mmCIF file of C-alpha atoms and ligand atoms in Angstrom:
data_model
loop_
_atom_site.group_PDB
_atom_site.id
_atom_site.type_symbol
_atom_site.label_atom_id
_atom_site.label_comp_id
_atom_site.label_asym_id
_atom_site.label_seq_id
_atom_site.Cartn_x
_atom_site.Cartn_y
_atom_site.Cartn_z
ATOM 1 C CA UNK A 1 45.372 -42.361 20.552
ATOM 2 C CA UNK A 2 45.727 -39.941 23.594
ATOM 3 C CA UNK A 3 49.593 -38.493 24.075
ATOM 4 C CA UNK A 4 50.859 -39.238 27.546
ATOM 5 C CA UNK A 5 52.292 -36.470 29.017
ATOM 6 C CA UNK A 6 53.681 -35.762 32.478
ATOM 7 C CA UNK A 7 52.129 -32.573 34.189
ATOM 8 C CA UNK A 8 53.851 -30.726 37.211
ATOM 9 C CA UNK A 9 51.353 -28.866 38.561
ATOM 10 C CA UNK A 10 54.318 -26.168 40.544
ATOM 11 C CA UNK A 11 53.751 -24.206 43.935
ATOM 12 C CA UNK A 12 52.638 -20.894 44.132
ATOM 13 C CA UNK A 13 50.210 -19.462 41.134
ATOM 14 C CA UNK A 14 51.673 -22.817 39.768
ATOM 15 C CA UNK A 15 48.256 -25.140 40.267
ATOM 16 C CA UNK A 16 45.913 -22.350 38.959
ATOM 17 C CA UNK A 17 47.871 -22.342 35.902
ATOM 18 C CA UNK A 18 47.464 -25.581 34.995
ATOM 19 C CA UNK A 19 43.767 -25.127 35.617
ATOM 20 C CA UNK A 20 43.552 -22.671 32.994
ATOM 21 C CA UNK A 21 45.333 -24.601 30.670
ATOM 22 C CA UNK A 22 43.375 -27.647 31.175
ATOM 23 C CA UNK A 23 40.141 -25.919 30.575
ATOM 24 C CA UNK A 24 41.488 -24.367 27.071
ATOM 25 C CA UNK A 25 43.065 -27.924 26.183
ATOM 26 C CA UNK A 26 39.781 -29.759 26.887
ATOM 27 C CA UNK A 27 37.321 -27.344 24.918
ATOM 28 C CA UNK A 28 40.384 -27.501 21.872
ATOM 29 C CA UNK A 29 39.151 -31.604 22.267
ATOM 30 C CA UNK A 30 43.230 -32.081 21.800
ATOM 31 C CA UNK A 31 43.678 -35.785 23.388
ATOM 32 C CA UNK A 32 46.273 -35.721 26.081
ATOM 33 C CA UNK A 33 46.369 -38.162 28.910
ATOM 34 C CA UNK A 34 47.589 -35.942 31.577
ATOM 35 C CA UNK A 35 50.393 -38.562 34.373
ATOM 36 C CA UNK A 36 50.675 -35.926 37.735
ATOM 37 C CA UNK A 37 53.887 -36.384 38.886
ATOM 38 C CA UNK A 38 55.225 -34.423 42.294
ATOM 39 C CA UNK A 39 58.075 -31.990 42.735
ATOM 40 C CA UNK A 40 58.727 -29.015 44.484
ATOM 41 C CA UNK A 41 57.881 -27.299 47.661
ATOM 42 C CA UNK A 42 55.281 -30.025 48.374
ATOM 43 C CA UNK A 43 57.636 -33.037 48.159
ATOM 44 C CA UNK A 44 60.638 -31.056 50.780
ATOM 45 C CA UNK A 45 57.857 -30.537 52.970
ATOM 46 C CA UNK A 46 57.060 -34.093 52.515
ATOM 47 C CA UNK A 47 60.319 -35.142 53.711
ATOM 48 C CA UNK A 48 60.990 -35.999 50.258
ATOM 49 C CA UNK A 49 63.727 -34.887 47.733
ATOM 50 C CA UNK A 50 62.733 -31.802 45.869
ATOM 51 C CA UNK A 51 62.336 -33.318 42.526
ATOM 52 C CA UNK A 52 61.916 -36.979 43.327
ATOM 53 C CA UNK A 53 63.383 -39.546 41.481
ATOM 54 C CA UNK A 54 60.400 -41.255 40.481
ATOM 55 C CA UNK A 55 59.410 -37.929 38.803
ATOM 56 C CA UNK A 56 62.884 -38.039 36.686
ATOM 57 C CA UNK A 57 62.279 -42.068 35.922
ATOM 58 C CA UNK A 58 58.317 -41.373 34.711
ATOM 59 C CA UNK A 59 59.362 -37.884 32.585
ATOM 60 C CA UNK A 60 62.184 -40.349 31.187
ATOM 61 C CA UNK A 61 59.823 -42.776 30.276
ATOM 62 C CA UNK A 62 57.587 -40.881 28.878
ATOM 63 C CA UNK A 63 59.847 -38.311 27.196
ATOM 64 C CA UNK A 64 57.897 -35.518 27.363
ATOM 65 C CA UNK A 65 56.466 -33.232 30.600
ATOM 66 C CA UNK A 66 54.362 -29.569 31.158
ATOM 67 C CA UNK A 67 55.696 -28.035 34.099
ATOM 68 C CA UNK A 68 54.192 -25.414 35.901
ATOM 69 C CA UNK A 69 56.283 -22.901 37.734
ATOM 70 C CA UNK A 70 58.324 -24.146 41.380
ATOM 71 C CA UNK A 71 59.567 -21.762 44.218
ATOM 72 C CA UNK A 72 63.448 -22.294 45.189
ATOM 73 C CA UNK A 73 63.501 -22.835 49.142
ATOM 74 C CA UNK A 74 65.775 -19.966 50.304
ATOM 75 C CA UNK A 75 68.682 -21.424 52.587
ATOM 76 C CA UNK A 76 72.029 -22.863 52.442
ATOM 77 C CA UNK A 77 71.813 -26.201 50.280
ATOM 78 C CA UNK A 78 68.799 -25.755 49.168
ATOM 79 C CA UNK A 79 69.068 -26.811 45.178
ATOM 80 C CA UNK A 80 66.413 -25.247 42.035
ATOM 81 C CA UNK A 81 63.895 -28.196 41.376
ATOM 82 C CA UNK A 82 64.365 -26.472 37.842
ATOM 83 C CA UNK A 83 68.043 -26.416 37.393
ATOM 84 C CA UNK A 84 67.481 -30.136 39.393
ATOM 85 C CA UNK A 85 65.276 -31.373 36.575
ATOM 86 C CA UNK A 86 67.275 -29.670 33.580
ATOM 87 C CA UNK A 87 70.819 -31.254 34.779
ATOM 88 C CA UNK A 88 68.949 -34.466 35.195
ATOM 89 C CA UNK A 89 66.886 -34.929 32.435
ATOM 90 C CA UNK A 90 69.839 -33.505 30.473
ATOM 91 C CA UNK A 91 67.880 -31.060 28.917
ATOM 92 C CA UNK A 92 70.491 -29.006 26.641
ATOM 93 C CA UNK A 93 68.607 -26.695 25.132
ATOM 94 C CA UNK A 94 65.951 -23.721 26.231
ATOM 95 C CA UNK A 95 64.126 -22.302 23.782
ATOM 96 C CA UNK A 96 62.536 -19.126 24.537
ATOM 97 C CA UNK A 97 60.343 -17.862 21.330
ATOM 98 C CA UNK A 98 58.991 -14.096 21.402
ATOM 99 C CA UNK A 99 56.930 -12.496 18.928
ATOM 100 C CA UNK A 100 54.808 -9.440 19.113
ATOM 101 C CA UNK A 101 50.787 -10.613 20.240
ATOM 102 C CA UNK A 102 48.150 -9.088 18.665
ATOM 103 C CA UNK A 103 46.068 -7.014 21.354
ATOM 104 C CA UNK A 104 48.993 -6.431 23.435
ATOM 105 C CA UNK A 105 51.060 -2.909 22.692
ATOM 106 C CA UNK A 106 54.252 -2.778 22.810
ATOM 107 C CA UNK A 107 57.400 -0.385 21.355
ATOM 108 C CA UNK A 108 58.322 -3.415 19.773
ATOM 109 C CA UNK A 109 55.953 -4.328 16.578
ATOM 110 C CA UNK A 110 57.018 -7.114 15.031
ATOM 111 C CA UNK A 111 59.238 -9.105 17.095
ATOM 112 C CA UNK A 112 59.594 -12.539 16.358
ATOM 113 C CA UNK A 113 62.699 -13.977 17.960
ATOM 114 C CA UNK A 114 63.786 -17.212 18.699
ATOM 115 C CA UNK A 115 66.590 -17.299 21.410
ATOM 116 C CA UNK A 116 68.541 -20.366 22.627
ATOM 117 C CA UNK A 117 70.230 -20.638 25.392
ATOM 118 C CA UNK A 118 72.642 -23.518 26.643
ATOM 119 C CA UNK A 119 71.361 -25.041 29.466
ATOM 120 C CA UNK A 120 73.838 -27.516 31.541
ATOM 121 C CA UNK A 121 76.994 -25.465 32.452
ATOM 122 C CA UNK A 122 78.528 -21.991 32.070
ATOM 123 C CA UNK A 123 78.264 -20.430 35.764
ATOM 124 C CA UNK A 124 75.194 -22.956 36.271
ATOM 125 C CA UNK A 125 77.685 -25.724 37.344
ATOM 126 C CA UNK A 126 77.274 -23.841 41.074
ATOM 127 C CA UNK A 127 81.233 -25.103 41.687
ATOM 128 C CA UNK A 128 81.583 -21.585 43.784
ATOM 129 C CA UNK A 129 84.123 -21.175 46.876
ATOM 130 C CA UNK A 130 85.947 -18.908 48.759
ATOM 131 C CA UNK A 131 89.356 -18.344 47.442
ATOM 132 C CA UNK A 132 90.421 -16.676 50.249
ATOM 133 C CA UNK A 133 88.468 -14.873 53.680
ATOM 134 C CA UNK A 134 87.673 -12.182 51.289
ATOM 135 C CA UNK A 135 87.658 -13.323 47.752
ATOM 136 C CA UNK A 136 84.693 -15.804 46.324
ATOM 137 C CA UNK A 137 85.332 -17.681 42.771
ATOM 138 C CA UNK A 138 82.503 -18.933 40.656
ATOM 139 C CA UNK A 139 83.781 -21.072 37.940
ATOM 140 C CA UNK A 140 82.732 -20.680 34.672
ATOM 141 C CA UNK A 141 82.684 -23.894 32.547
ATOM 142 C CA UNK A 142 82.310 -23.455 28.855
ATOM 143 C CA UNK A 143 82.746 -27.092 26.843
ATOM 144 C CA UNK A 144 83.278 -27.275 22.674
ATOM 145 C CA UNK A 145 81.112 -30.357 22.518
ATOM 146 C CA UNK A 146 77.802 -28.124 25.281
ATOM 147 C CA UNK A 147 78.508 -25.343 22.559
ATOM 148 C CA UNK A 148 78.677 -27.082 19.414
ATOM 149 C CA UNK A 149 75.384 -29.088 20.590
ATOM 150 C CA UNK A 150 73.542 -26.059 20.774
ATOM 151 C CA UNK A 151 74.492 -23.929 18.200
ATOM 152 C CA UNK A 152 73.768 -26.975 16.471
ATOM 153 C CA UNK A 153 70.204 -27.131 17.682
ATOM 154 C CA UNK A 154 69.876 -23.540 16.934
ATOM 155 C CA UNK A 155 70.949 -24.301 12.574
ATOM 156 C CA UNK A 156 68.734 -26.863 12.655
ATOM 157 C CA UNK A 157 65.917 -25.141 13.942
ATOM 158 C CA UNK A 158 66.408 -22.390 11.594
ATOM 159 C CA UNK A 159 65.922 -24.989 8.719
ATOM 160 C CA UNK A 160 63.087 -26.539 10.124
ATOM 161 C CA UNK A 161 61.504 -23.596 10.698
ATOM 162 C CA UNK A 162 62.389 -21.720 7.201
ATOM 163 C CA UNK A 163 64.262 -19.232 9.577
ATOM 164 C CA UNK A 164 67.202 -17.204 7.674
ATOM 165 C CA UNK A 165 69.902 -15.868 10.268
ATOM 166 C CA UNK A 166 71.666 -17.307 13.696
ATOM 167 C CA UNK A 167 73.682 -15.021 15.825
ATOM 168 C CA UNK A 168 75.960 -16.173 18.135
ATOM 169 C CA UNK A 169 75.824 -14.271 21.176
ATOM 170 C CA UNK A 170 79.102 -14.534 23.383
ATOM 171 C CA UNK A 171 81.597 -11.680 25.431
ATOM 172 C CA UNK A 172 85.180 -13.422 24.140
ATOM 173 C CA UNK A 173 86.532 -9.784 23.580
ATOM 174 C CA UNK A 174 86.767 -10.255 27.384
ATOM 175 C CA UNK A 175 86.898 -13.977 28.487
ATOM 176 C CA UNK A 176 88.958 -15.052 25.690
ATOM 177 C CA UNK A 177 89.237 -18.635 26.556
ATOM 178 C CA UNK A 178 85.832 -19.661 27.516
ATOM 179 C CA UNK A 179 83.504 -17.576 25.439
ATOM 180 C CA UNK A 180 86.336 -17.740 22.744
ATOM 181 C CA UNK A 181 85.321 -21.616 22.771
ATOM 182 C CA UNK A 182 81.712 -21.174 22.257
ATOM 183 C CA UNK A 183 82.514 -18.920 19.370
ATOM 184 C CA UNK A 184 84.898 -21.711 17.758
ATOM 185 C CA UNK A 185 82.347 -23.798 18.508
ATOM 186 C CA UNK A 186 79.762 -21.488 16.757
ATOM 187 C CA UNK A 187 81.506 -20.299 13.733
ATOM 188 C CA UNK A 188 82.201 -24.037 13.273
ATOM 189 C CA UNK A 189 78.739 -25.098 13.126
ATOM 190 C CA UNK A 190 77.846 -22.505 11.537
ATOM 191 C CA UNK A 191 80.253 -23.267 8.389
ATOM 192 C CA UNK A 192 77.965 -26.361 7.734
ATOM 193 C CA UNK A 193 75.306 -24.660 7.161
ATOM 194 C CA UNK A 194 75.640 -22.318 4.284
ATOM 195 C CA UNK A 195 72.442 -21.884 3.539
ATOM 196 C CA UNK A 196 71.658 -19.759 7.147
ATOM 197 C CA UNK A 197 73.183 -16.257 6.824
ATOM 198 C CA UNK A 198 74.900 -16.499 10.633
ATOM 199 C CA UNK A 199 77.058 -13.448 12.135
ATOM 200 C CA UNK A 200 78.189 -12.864 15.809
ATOM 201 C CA UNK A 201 77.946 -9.946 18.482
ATOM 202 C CA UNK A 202 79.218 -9.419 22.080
ATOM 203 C CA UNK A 203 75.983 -9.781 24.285
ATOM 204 C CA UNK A 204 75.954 -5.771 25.331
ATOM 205 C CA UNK A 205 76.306 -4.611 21.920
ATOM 206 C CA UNK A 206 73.371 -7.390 21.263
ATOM 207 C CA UNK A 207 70.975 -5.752 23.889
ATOM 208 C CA UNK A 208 71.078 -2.924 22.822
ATOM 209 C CA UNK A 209 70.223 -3.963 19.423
ATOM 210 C CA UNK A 210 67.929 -6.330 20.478
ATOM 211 C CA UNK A 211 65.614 -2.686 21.636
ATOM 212 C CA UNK A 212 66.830 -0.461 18.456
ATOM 213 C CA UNK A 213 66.444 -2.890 15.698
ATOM 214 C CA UNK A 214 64.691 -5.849 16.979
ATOM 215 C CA UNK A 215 63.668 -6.599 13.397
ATOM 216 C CA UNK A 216 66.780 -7.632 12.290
ATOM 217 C CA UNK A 217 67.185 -10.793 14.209
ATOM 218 C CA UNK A 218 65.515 -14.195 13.888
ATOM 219 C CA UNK A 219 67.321 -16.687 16.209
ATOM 220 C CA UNK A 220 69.854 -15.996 18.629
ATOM 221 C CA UNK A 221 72.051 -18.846 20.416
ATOM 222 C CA UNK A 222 74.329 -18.434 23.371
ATOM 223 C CA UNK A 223 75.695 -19.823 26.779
ATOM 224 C CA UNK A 224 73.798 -20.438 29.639
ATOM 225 C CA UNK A 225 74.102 -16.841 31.605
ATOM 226 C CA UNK A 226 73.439 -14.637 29.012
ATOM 227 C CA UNK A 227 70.709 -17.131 27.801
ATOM 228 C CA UNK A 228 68.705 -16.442 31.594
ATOM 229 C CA UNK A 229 69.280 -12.685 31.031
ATOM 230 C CA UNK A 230 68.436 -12.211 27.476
ATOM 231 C CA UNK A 231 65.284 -14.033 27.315
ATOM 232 C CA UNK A 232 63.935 -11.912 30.602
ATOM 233 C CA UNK A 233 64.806 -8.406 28.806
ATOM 234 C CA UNK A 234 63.202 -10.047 25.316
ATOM 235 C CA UNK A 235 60.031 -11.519 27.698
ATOM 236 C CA UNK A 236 59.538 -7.669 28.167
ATOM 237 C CA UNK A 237 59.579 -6.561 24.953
ATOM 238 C CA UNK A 238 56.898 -9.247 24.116
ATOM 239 C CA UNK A 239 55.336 -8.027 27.050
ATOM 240 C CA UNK A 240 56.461 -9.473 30.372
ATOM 241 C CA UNK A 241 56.512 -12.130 31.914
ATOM 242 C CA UNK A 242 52.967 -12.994 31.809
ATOM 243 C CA UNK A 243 53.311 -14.388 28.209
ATOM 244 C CA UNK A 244 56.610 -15.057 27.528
ATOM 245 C CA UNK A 245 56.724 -19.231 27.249
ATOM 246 C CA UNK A 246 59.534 -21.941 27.185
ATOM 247 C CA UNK A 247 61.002 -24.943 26.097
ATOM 248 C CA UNK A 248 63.586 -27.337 27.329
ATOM 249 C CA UNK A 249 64.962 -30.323 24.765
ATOM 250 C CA UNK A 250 67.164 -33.315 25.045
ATOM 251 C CA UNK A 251 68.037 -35.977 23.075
ATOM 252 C CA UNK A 252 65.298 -38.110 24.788
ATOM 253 C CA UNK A 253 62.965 -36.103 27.165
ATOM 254 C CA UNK A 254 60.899 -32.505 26.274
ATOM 255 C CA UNK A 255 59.740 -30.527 29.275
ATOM 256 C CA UNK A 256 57.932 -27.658 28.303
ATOM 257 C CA UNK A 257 57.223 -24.233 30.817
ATOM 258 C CA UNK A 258 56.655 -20.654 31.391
ATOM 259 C CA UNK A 259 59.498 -18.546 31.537
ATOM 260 C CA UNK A 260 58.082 -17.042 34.968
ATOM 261 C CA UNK A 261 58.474 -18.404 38.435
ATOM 262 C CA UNK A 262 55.823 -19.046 41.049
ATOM 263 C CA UNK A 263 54.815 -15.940 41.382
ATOM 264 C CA UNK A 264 53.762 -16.685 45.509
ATOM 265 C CA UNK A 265 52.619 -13.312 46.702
ATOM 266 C CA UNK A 266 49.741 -14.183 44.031
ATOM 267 C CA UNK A 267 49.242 -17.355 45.297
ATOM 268 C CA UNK A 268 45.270 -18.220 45.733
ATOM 269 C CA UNK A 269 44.293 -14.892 44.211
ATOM 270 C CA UNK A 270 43.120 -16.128 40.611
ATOM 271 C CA UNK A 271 45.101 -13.271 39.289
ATOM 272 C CA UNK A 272 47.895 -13.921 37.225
ATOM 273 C CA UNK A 273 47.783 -14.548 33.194
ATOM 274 C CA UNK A 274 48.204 -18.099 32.059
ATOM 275 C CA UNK A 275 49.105 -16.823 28.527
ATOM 276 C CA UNK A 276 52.808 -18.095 29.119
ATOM 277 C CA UNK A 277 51.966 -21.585 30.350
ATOM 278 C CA UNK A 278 49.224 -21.448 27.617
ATOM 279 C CA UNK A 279 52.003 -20.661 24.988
ATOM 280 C CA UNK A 280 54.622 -23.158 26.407
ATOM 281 C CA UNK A 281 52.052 -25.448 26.285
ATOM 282 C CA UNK A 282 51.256 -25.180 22.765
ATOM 283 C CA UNK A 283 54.820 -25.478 21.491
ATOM 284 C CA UNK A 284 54.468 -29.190 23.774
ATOM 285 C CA UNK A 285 51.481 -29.492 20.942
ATOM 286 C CA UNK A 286 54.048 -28.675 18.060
ATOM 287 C CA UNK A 287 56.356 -31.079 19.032
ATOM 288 C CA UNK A 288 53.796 -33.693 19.413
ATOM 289 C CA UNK A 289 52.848 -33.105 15.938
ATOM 290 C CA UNK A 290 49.373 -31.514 16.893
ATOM 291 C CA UNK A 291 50.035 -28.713 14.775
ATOM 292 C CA UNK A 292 46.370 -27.731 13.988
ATOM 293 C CA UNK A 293 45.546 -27.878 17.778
ATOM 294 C CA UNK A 294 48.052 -25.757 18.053
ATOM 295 C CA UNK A 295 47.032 -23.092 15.914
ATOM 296 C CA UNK A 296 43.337 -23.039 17.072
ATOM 297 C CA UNK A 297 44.224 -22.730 20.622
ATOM 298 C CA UNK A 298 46.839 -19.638 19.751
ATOM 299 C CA UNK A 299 43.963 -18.378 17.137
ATOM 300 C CA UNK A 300 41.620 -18.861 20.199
ATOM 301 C CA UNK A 301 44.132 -16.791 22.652
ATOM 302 C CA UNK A 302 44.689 -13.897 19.876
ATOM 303 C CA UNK A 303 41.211 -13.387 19.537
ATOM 304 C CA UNK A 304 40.559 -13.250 23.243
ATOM 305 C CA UNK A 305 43.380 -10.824 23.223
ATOM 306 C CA UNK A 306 42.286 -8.693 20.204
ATOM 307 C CA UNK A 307 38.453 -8.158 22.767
ATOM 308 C CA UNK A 308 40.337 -6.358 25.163
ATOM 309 C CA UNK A 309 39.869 -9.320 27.898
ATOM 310 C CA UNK A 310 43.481 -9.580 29.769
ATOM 311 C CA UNK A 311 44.939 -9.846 33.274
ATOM 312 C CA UNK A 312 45.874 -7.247 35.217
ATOM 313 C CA UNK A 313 49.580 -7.337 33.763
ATOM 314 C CA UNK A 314 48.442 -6.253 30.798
ATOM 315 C CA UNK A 315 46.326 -3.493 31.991
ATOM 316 C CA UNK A 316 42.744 -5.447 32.222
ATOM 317 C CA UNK A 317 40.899 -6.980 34.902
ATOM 318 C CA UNK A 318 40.131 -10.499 33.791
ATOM 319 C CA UNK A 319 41.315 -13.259 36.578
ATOM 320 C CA UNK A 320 43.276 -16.422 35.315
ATOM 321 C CA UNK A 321 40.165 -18.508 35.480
ATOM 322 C CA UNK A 322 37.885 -15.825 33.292
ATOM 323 C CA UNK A 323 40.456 -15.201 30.834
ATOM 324 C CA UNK A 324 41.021 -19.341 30.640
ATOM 325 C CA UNK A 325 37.349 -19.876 30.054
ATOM 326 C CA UNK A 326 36.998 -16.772 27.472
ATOM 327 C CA UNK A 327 39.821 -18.454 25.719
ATOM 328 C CA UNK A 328 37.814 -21.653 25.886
ATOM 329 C CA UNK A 329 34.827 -20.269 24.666
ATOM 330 C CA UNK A 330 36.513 -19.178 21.299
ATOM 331 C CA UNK A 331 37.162 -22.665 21.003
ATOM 332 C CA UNK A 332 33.425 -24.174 21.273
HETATM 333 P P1 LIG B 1 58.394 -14.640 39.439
HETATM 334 O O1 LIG B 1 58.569 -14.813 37.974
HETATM 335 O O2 LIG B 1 57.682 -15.724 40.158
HETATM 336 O O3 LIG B 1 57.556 -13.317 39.728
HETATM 337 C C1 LIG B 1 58.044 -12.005 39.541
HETATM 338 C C2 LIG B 1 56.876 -11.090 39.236
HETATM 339 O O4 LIG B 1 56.514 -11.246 37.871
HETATM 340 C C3 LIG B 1 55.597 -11.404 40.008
HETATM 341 O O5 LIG B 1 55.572 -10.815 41.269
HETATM 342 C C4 LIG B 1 54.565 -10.847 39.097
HETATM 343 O O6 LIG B 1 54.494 -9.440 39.290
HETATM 344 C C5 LIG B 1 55.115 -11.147 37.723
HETATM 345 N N1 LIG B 1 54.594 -12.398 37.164
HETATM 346 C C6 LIG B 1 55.189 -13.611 37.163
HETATM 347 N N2 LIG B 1 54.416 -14.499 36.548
HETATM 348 C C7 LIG B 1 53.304 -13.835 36.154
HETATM 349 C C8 LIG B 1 52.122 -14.215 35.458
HETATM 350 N N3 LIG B 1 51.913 -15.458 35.013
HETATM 351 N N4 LIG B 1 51.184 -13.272 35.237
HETATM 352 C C9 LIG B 1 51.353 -12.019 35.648
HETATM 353 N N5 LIG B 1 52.454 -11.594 36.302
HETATM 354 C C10 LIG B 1 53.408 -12.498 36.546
HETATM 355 O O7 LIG B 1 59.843 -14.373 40.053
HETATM 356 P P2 LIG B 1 60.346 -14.372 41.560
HETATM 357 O O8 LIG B 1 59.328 -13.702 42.435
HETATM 358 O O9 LIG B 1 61.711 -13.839 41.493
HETATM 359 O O10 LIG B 1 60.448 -15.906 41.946
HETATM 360 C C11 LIG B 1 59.453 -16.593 42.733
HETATM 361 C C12 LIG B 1 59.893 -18.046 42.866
HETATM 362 O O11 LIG B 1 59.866 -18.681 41.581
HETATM 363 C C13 LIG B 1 61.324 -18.227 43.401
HETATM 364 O O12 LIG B 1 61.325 -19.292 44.310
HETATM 365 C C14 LIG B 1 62.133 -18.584 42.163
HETATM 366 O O13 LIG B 1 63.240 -19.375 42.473
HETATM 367 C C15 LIG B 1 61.111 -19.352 41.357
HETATM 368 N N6 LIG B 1 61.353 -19.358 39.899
HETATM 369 C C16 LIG B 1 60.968 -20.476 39.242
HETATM 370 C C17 LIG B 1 61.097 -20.539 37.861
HETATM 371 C C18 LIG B 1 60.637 -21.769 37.153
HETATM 372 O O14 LIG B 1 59.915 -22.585 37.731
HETATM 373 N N7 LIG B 1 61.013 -21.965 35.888
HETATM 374 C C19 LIG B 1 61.609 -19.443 37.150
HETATM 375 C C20 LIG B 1 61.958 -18.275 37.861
HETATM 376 C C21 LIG B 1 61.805 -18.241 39.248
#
């Protein structure tokens, strides 16, 4: 039987994303009965809430979405459709795998890093306001029960996955109360599970590891803020943005999507590389249980790579449709 899944097709390079991934997903024959649903700039200029709520109702109901990149309006009040659908989907977790490709170079041989990051508060909360004429607050909120959910996640992943170490990533040297929760809350969780080796760092001392000896980490968990940042600087190493993918779980909904945003001054050009939609969408196979589709679409995507054909981030001139139908091809 087909797996429904809803499909946000974005703004910007968002649409000819999808395409690609389409194209790859029907010559893999994987069975998925694709449910459009609208957000984004499309709906405000629609007169319509930026993520509307029949979106949130139909991703609810079907518990699991592909999302294609959305642009953020610029102006007061404008909200993220993405932090929109995270807070109301309650998606905890983002989970932001990076590992080494073949046919891409890189300084960094050998990565393979899982990093989670805690995705519903911290300085994401936007409660912001000017203290005084000349001072601004942003208010950080750091929860035990937010923390202890996702370092939980993190543990249990490592099981799952027959990873061996967590780190805890957190500054508490500095903000003693709030990141000294999530640390509690860390070291905690980590106590019940003896069987992961599990250590903690402050997050500067931890990127600047995470570039001299990469190879020493497996999964990394931390709040929300340092989550954003990390993953960008460790989408780098992997080899930018173009193929770094993501993953956002709740307890009852699964929305999967590139790390990237919408890219617009590419917009219409059939330029950019759908690797990281491609890769986001192939974890949504994973936790579908289509683990073999999985693998032959990556296997597919590897080979591709290991030809030389790639996008013009990655030094080559294939466009997002040629590189989507080479991929395609390697699965016929
Ligand atoms: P961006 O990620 O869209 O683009 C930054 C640059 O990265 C691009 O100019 C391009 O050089 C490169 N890039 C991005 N995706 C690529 C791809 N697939 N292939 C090759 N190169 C790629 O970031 P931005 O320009 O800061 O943001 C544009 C819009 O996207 C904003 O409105 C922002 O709010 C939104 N955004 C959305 C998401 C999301 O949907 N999850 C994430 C980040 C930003």
């Amino acid at each position: 039987m087909a797996h429904q899944v809803c499909l946000i097709r974005g703004d910007g390079v968002g649409p000819e994303l999808v395409a690609g991934v389409e194209v790859i997903f029907k010559a893999a024959k994987v069975d998925i009965d694709w449910i459009d649903v609208e957000a984004g700039l499309k709906c405000v200029e629609a007169g319509k809430p930026i993520v509307p709520e029949e979106t949130v109702a139909k991703i609810k109901e079907i518990g699991v979405g592909l999302k294609a990149p959305m642009t953020t309006p610029i102006g007061k009040g404008s909200v993220s459709p993405n932090v929109t659908l995270r807070k109301k989907l309650d998606l905890y977790a983002c989970v932001r795998p990076v590992r080494s490709l073949p046919g891409i170079k890189t300084p960094f041989d050998g990565l393979d890093i899982v990093i989670f990051r805690e995705n519903t508060e911290d300085l994401y909360t936007q409660i912001e306001y000017m203290a005084t004429e000349h001072v601004a607050h942003s208010v950080k909120i750091i929860s035990d029960s937010a923390s202890e959910q996702i370092c939980r996640a993190a543990f249990e992943y490592a099981r799952a996955n027959g990873r061996k170490k967590v780190v805890g990533v957190h500054k508490a040297n500095i903000m003693k109360i709030g990141d000294g929760l999530f640390l509690k809350s860390f070291k905690k969780v980590a106590a019940e599970y003896p069987d992961i080796e599990s250590w903690d760092n402050i997050v500067d001392n931890q990127c600047m590891q995470l570039v001299t000896k990469w190879k020493l980490y497996d999964i990394l968990v931390m709040p929300n803020l340092y989550g954003d940042i990390v993953s960008d600087l460790a989408a780098g190493m992997m080899g930018g943005l173009g193929v770094a993918p993501g993953a956002n779980y709740g307890k009852k909904c699964a929305l999967f999507e590139a790390v990237h945003g919408s890219a617009p001054k590419y917009t219409g050009m059939n330029k950019v590389n759908p690797t990281a939609l491609l890769l986001s969408a192939t974890l949504m196979l994973d936790h579908l249980g289509e683990h073999e589709a999985r693998v032959s679409i990556e296997g597919a995507l590897e080979a591709t790579l290991n030809k030389g054909i790639k996008t013009y981030d990655l030094g080559g001139d294939a466009t997002t449709s040629g590189f989507s139908e080479a991929i395609a091809s390697e699965l016929k």
